[in-house]
mmCIF file of C-alpha atoms in Angstrom:
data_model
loop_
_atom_site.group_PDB
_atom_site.id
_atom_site.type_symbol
_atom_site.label_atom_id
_atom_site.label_comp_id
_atom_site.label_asym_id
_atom_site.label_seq_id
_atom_site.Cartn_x
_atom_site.Cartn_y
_atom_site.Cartn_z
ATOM 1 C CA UNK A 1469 33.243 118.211 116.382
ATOM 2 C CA UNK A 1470 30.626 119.700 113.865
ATOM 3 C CA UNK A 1471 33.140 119.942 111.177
ATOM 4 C CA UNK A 1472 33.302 116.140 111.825
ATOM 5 C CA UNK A 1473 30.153 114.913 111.615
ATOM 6 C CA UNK A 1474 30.027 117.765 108.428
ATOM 7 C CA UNK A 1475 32.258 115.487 106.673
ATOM 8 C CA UNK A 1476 30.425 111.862 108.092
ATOM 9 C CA UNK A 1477 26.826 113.884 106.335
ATOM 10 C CA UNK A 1478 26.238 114.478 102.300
ATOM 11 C CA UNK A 1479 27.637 117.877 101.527
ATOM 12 C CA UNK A 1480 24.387 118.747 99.352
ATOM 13 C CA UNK A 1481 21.637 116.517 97.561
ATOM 14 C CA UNK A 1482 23.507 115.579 94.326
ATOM 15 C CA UNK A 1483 26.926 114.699 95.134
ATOM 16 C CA UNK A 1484 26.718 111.355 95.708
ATOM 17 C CA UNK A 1485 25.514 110.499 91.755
ATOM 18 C CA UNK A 1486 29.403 111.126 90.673
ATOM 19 C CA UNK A 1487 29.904 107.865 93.277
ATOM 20 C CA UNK A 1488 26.741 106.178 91.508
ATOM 21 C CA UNK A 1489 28.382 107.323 88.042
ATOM 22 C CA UNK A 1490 31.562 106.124 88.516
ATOM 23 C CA UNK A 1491 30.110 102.815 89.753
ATOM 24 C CA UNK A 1492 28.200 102.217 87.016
ATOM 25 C CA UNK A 1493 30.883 102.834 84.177
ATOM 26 C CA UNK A 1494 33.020 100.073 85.796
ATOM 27 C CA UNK A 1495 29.917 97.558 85.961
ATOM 28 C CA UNK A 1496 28.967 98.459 82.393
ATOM 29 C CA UNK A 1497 32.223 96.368 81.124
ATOM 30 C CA UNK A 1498 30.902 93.318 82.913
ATOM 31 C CA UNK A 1499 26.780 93.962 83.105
ATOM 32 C CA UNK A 1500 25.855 90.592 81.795
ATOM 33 C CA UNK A 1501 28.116 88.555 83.658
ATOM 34 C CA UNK A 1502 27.079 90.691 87.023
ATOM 35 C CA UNK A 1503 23.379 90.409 86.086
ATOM 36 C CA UNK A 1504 23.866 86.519 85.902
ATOM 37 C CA UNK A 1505 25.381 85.592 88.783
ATOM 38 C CA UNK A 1506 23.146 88.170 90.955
ATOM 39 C CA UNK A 1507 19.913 86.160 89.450
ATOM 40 C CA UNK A 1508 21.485 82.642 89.588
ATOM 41 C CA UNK A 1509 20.485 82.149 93.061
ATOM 42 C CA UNK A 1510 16.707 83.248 93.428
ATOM 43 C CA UNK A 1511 16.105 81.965 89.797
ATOM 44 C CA UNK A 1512 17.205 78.237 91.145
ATOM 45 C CA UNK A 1513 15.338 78.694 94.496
ATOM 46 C CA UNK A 1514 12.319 79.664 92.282
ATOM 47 C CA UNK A 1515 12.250 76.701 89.785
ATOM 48 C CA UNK A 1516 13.852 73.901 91.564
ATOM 49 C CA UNK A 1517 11.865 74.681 94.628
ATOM 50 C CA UNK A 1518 9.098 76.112 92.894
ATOM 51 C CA UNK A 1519 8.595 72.704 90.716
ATOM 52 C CA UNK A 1520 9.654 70.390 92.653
ATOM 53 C CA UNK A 1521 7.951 71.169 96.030
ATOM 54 C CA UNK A 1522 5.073 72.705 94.386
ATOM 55 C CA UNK A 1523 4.064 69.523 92.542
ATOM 56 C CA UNK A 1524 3.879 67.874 96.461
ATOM 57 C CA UNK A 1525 2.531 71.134 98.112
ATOM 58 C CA UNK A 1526 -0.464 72.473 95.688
ATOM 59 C CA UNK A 1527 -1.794 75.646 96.958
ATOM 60 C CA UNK A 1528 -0.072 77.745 99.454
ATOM 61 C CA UNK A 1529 -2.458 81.055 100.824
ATOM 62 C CA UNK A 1530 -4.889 80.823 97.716
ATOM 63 C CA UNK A 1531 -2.160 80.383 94.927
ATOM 64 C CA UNK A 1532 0.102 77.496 93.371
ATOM 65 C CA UNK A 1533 3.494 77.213 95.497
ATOM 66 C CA UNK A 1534 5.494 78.478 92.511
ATOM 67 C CA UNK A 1535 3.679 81.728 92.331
ATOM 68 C CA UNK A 1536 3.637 81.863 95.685
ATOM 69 C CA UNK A 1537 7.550 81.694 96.396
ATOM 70 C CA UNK A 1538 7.802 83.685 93.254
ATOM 71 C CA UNK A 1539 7.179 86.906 95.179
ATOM 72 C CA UNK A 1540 9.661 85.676 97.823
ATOM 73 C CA UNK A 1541 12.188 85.711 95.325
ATOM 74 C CA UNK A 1542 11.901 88.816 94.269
ATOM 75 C CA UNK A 1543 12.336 90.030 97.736
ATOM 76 C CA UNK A 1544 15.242 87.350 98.249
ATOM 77 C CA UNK A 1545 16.804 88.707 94.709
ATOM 78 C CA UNK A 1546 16.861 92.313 96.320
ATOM 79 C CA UNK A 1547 18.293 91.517 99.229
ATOM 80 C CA UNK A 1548 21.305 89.479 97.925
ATOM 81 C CA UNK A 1549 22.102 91.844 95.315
ATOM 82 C CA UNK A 1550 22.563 94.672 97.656
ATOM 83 C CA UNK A 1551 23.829 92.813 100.568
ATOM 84 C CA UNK A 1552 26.487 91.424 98.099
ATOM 85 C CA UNK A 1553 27.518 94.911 96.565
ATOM 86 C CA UNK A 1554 28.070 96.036 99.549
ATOM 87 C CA UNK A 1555 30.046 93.367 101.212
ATOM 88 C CA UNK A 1556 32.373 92.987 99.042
ATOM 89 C CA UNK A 1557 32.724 95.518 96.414
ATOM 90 C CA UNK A 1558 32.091 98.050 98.452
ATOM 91 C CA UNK A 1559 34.329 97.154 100.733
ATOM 92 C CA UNK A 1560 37.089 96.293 98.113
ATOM 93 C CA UNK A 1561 36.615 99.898 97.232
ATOM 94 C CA UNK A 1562 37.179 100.812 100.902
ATOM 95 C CA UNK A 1563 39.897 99.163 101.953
ATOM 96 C CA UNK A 1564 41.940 97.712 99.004
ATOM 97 C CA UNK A 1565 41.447 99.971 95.815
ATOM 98 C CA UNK A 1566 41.987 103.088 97.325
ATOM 99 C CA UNK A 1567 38.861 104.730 95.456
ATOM 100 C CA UNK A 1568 37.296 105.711 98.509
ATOM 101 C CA UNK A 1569 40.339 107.626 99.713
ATOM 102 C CA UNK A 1570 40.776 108.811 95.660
ATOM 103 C CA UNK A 1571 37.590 110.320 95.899
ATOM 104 C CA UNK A 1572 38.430 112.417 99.543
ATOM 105 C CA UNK A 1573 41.018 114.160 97.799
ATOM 106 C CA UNK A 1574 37.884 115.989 95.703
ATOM 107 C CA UNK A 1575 34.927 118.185 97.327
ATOM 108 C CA UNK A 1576 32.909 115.270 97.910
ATOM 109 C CA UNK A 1577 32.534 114.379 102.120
ATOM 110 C CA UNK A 1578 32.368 110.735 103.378
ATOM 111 C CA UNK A 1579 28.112 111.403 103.330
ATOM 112 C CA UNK A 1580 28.380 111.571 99.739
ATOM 113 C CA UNK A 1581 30.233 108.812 99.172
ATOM 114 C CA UNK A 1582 28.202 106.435 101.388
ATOM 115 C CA UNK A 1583 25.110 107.746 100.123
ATOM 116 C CA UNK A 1584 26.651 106.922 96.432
ATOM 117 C CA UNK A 1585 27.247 103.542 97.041
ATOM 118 C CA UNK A 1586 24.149 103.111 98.546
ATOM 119 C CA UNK A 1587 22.344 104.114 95.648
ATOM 120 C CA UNK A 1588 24.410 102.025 93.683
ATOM 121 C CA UNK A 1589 23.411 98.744 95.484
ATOM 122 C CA UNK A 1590 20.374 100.061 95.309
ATOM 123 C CA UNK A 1591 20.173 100.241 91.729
ATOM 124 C CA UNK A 1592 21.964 96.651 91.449
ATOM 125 C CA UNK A 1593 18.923 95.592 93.337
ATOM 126 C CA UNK A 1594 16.238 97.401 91.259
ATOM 127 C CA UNK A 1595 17.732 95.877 88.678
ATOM 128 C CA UNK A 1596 17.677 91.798 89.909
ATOM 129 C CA UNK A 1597 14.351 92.217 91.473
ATOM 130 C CA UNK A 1598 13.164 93.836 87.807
ATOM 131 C CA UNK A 1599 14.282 90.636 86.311
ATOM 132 C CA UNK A 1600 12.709 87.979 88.584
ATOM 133 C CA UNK A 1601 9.459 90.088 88.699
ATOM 134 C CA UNK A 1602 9.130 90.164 84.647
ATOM 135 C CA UNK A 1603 9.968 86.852 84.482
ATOM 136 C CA UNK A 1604 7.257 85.524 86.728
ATOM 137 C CA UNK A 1605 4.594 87.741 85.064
ATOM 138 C CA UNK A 1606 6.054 86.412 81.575
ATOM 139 C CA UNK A 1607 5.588 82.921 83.179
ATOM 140 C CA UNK A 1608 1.880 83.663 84.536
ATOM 141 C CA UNK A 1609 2.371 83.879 88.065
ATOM 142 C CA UNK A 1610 1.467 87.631 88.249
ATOM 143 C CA UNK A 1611 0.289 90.016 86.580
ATOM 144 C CA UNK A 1612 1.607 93.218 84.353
ATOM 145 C CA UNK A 1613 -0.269 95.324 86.681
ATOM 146 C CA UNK A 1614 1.183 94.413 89.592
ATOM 147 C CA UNK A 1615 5.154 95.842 88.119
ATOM 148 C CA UNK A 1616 4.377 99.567 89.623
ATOM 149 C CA UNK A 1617 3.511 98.651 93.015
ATOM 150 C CA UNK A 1618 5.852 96.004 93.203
ATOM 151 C CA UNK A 1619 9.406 98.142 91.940
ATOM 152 C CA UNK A 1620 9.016 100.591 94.466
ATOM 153 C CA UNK A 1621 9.187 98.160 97.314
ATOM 154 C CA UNK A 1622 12.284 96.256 95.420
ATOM 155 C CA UNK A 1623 14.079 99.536 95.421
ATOM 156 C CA UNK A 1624 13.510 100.346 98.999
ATOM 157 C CA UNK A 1625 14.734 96.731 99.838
ATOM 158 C CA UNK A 1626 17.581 96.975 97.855
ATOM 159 C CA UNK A 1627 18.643 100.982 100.016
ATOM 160 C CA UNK A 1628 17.557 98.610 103.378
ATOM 161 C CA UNK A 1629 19.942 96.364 102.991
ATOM 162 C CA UNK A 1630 22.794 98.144 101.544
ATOM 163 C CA UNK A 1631 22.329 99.735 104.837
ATOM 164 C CA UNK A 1632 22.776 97.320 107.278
ATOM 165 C CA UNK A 1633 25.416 95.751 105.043
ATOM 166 C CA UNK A 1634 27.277 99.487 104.988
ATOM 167 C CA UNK A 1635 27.227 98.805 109.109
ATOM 168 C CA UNK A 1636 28.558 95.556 109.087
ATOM 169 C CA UNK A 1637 31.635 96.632 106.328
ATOM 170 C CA UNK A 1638 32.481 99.736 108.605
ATOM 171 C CA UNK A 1639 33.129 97.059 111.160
ATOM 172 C CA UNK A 1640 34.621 94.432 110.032
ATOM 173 C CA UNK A 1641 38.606 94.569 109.807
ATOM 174 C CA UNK A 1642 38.757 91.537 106.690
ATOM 175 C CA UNK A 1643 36.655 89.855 104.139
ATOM 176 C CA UNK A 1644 36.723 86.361 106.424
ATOM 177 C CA UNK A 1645 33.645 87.754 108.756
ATOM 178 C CA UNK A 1646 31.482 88.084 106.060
ATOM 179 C CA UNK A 1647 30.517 84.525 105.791
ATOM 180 C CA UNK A 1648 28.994 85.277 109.340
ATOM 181 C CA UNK A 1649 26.704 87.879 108.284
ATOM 182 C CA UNK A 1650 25.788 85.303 105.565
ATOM 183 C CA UNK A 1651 25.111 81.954 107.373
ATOM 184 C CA UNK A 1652 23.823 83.876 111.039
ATOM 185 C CA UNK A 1653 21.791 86.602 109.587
ATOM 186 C CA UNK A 1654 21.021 86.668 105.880
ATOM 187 C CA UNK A 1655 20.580 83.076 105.440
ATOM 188 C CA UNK A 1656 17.872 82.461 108.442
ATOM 189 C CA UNK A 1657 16.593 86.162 107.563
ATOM 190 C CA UNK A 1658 15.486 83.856 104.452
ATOM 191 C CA UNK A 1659 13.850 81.331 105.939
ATOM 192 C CA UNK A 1660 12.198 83.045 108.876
ATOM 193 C CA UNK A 1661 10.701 85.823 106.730
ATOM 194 C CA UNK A 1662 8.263 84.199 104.610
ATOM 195 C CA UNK A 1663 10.024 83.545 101.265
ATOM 196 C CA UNK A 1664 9.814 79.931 100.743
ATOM 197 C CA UNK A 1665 6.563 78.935 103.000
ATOM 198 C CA UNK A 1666 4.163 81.122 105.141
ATOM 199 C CA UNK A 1667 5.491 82.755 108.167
ATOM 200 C CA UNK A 1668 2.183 81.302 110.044
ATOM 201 C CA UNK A 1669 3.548 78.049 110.093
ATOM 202 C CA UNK A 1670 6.671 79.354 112.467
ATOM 203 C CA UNK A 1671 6.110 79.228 115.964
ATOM 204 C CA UNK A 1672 4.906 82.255 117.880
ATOM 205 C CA UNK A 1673 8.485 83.242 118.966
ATOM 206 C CA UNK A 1674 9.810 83.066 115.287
ATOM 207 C CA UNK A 1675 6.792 84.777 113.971
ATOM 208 C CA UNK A 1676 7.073 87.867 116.268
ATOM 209 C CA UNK A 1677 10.840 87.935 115.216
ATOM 210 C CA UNK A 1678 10.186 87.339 111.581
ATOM 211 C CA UNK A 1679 7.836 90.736 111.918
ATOM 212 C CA UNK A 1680 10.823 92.730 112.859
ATOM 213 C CA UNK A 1681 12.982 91.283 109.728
ATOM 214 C CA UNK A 1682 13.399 94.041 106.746
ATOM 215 C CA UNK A 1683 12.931 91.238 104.535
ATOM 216 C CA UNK A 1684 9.133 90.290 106.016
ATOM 217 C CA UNK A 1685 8.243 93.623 105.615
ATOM 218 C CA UNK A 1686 9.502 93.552 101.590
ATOM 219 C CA UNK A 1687 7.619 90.502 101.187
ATOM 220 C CA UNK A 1688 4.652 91.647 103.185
ATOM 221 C CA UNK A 1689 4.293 94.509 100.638
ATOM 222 C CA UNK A 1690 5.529 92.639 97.193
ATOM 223 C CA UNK A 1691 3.808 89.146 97.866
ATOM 224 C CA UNK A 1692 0.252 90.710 97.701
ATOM 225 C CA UNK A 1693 0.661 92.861 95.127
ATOM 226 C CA UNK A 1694 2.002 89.857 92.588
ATOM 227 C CA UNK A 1695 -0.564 88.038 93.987
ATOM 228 C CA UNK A 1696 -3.551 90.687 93.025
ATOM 229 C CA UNK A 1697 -4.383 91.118 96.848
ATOM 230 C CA UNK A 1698 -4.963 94.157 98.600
ATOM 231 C CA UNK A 1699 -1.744 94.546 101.541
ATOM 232 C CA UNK A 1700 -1.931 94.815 105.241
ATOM 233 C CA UNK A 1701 -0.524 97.601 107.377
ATOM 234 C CA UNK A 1702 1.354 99.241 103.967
ATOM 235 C CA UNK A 1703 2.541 102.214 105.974
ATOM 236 C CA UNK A 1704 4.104 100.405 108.389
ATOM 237 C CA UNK A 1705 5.976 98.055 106.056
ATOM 238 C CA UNK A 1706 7.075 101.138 104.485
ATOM 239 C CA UNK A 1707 8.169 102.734 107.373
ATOM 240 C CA UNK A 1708 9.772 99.870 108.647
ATOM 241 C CA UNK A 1709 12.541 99.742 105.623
ATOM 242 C CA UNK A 1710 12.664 103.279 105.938
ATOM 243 C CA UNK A 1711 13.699 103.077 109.431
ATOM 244 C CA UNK A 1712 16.066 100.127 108.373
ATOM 245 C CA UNK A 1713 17.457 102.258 105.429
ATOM 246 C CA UNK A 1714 17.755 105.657 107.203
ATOM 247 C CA UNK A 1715 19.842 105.189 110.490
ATOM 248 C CA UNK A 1716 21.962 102.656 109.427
ATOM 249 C CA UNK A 1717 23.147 104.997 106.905
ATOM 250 C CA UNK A 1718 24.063 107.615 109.484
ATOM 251 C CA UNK A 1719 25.604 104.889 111.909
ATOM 252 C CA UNK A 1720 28.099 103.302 109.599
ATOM 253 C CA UNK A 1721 28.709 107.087 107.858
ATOM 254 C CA UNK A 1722 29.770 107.657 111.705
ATOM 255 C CA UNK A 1723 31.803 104.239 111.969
ATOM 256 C CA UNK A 1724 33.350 105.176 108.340
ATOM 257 C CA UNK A 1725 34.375 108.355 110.124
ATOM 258 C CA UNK A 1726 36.174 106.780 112.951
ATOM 259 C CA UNK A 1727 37.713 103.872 111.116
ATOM 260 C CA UNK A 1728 39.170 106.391 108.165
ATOM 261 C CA UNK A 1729 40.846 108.486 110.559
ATOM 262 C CA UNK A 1730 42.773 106.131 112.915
#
């Protein structure tokens, strides 16, 4: 049994970056074409909603709509890149391409490889909430200052939900239940958490589950600091994607275990 959960663990604390290597030379081929499709869908919320809406809304919590659901965005940028990595490429890795079981034939464990392709979606995230943020401080709605406080946060979203996503691939037998996670988690995790209008206006029971969501939290620590406000509760945001990050990585390593071996 421990030589079990041995393999479900990292073996040490650099393994994983020949996953995150080998990830990242395939992208490279198709890096603009990745980067564009991962930013189409925050970019359109942000300036179709963010003009259109705004000119009827004004001033949302002290700032114009736009900059307002700017922040949201970035969030919302993380969260798809990461959640999309990992729910499909990761999963095409998994089950169709054979890399996963490529890479078990080396000395890297099943940790490492999880842990690799969490830091990959990671990275994927980094990378589309980088792009949002610098163009909404090109475009005035924050400021330069606010980049080192806000990537931080856009990482640790991007490892949260590459977490729960690594939970939901480990049990689901075919691409066809993804669209569930989609429409009955990540699409109402959008709407309930803040992104596009204040989580005040919800009603109580919506706010008090909108305060568990990992996205909330994200936006609870990147929204003020875009904004030049000083955050609420920042340790407990923090720990909160922590938490979200951390044991879903060593439940689905565990349901990667059990699945690989039947």
């Amino acid at each position: 049994m421990r030589e079990g959960l041995a393999a479900a663990l990292p073996a040490n604390a650099w393994n994983w970056i020949a996953v995150w290597r080998r990830n990242y030379l395939a992208w490279k081929k198709v890096a603009f074409v990745s980067l564009l499709g991962t930013l189409a869908d925050p970019m359109i919320y942000l300036f179709g909603l963010g003009t259109g809406l705004g000119l009827m809304i004004g001033r949302v919590e002290g700032a114009s709509y736009i900059a307002f659901l700017a922040a949201g965005m970035v969030a919302t940028g993380a969260m798809t890149a990461s959640t999309f990595e990992t729910i499909y490429a990761v999963f095409s890795r998994m089950r169709d391409l054979g890399t996963w079981e490529a890479i078990l034939h080396t000395q890297l464990t099943l940790g490492d490889i999880v842990l690799g392709e969490l830091a990959w979606a990671a990275t994927k995230a980094f990378l589309a909430g980088t792009a949002i943020t610098i163009v909404a401080v090109m475009l005035g709605y924050a400021d330069w200052t606010s980049l080192p406080y806000v990537l931080p946060v856009v990482a640790l979203t991007g490892f949260a939900f590459a977490s729960l996503a690594m939970v939901v691939i480990a049990l689901t037998p075919s691409y066809h239940y993804f669209i569930f996670y989609q429409t009955l988690v990540i699409t109402p995790m959008l709407f309930l958490s803040g992104a596009v209008f204040p989580v005040g206006q919800l009603p109580g029971a919506f706010q008090r589950v909108a305060a568990f969501s990992p996205l909330a939290n994200s936006i609870d620590l990147i929204r003020p600091a875009m904004l030049g406000h000083v955050a609420d509760n920042v340790g407990l945001h923090i720990g909160a994607l922590c938490m979200y990050t951390v044991l879903p990585f060593f439940l689905s390593a565990a349901l990667f275990r059990r699945r690989l071996m039947r």
